[in-house]
């Protein structure tokens, strides 16, 4: 065999081994469920901290026993509030297993919005397409999932449905007002119903915006409407990232640098700036049921501890 052919064969073989190794690692990482803990200074002075469990993109299928058991264990955190930013389902038989896993968390005050994967049955797609510019196509031609059953179960447990709606909850000595929208990725959001004159009650101690997908039009509207923070998911943190967790895509128009975690919006704003807000994007717990891989981006839920804002210096 000529030397050039041997070299090509060796390189090809090494690439295949490396690719197989990365795929194996990414399949394992997709089950490396991780709890993040983040502190956010946005309560009025003198208020006790609030523990907010942010869940997103669970993408549950009935056979995911390990994931469901991990979700069930989150009740031990004893949060004061649960915020669910959608894409709970990935199978038509997922509602029952999901509700069983949430268990006592459904007795905690909670709010929710839905994502596209709550509405429509997932299909097999080329995962590399997510790295390409958004062509505007949305897969709304598949069968509906039982999202109405999910909504009925959540609202029956006392959680507030923020699908293009506002609401408020009083937790201890803190009243939290909310503005939420239906999935912006599908274009279902009606910001005019929940911001401006028609927007959320401004008498709350804290105002939170809630959305599934963190599109800039939604973040801009919530920040301009004096929300203290916006909670969203959808991005999966990039799902397959470069070493160090640098996202390659967000599957929306949010910049990749803010694909997950706590940031400001606008990105260059500081606390106290007019028309700005905190932004927390959850990388979520799930994947596509057909491509269960995550790389340099562990699946997560986040316990956000809301604490009082720093006291401005006198004078």
XYZ file of C-alpha atoms in Angstrom, residues 154-307:
154
model
C -50.916 22.463 36.080
C -53.772 24.911 36.611
C -55.672 22.311 38.654
C -52.687 22.228 40.999
C -52.831 25.995 41.365
C -50.072 27.027 38.957
C -50.721 30.206 36.975
C -51.006 29.846 33.208
C -49.063 32.784 31.742
C -49.860 32.012 28.111
C -50.253 35.620 26.881
C -51.485 36.473 30.349
C -50.517 38.314 33.490
C -50.910 37.323 37.117
C -49.561 37.704 40.608
C -48.663 35.533 43.583
C -47.934 36.555 47.152
C -45.237 34.406 48.716
C -44.448 35.254 52.310
C -43.934 39.010 52.463
C -43.287 39.379 48.724
C -45.822 39.888 45.956
C -44.515 38.773 42.566
C -46.320 39.986 39.453
C -45.859 38.178 36.153
C -46.226 38.793 32.445
C -45.968 35.763 30.172
C -46.253 34.990 26.479
C -47.001 31.952 24.357
C -44.080 30.497 22.418
C -42.271 33.234 20.437
C -40.504 30.599 18.305
C -43.877 29.784 16.771
C -44.893 33.441 16.649
C -47.672 32.785 19.181
C -46.644 35.623 21.516
C -48.997 38.576 21.961
C -46.842 41.120 23.725
C -49.500 43.799 23.448
C -51.722 41.779 25.783
C -49.193 41.708 28.618
C -47.087 44.879 28.327
C -47.801 48.586 28.237
C -51.228 49.776 29.316
C -52.619 46.225 29.140
C -49.630 44.799 31.007
C -48.983 43.244 34.365
C -49.927 44.788 37.681
C -47.153 47.157 38.690
C -47.980 46.959 42.405
C -45.914 43.833 42.941
C -42.637 43.955 44.826
C -41.002 42.141 41.902
C -42.047 41.847 38.237
C -40.988 38.829 36.226
C -41.364 38.236 32.498
C -41.738 34.594 31.434
C -41.305 33.148 27.927
C -40.203 29.908 26.356
C -37.884 31.301 23.674
C -35.768 34.383 24.447
C -36.302 36.292 21.227
C -35.009 39.856 21.378
C -38.420 41.407 20.666
C -39.740 39.709 23.808
C -36.765 40.622 25.983
C -36.873 44.216 24.742
C -40.589 44.518 25.494
C -40.337 43.040 28.976
C -37.290 45.136 29.895
C -38.918 48.310 28.577
C -42.028 47.455 30.594
C -40.027 47.509 33.835
C -39.738 43.788 34.454
C -37.004 43.153 36.995
C -36.035 39.849 35.358
C -37.000 37.642 32.430
C -36.884 33.831 32.593
C -36.703 31.704 29.437
C -35.393 28.430 28.028
C -35.486 27.005 24.475
C -31.778 27.352 23.630
C -30.602 24.140 25.357
C -27.543 26.272 26.110
C -26.412 25.504 22.577
C -26.638 21.759 23.385
C -23.481 20.875 21.449
C -20.894 23.446 22.467
C -17.214 24.127 22.047
C -14.876 23.294 24.953
C -15.634 25.586 27.855
C -19.331 25.631 26.979
C -19.242 28.225 24.195
C -22.516 27.884 22.301
C -22.562 27.731 18.523
C -26.252 28.551 18.197
C -29.290 29.577 20.250
C -32.048 28.559 17.784
C -33.354 32.143 18.014
C -31.953 35.643 17.581
C -30.364 35.819 21.049
C -26.582 36.081 20.872
C -24.677 32.878 21.640
C -22.806 34.501 24.547
C -26.087 34.539 26.496
C -27.297 31.080 25.493
C -27.533 30.041 29.142
C -27.108 31.445 32.619
C -27.661 34.836 34.215
C -27.024 37.968 32.180
C -28.319 41.480 31.699
C -30.647 42.684 28.972
C -29.659 44.696 27.079
C -26.332 42.924 27.311
C -24.375 46.103 28.099
C -26.780 47.390 30.755
C -26.247 47.542 34.482
C -28.691 47.078 37.377
C -30.699 50.250 37.791
C -30.466 51.300 34.156
C -33.903 52.310 32.804
C -35.400 49.774 30.400
C -33.114 46.956 31.501
C -33.616 43.663 33.309
C -31.898 40.551 34.506
C -32.135 37.642 32.056
C -31.912 34.001 33.073
C -31.829 31.437 30.266
C -32.028 27.795 31.327
C -30.083 25.268 29.276
C -32.865 22.836 30.167
C -32.838 19.155 30.969
C -33.636 17.494 27.670
C -32.741 16.827 24.090
C -34.565 15.683 21.014
C -35.865 12.163 21.699
C -34.133 11.116 18.474
C -30.705 12.665 19.114
C -29.934 12.376 22.820
C -26.584 14.134 22.843
C -25.156 17.103 24.725
C -21.560 18.238 24.560
C -19.887 20.723 26.918
C -23.409 21.709 28.015
C -24.840 19.592 30.802
C -28.606 19.333 31.184
C -29.712 21.519 34.061
C -32.320 22.965 36.336
C -31.569 26.136 38.287
C -32.354 27.242 41.810
C -32.481 31.023 41.643
C -32.256 32.713 45.021
C -33.775 36.182 44.812
C -32.192 38.486 47.392
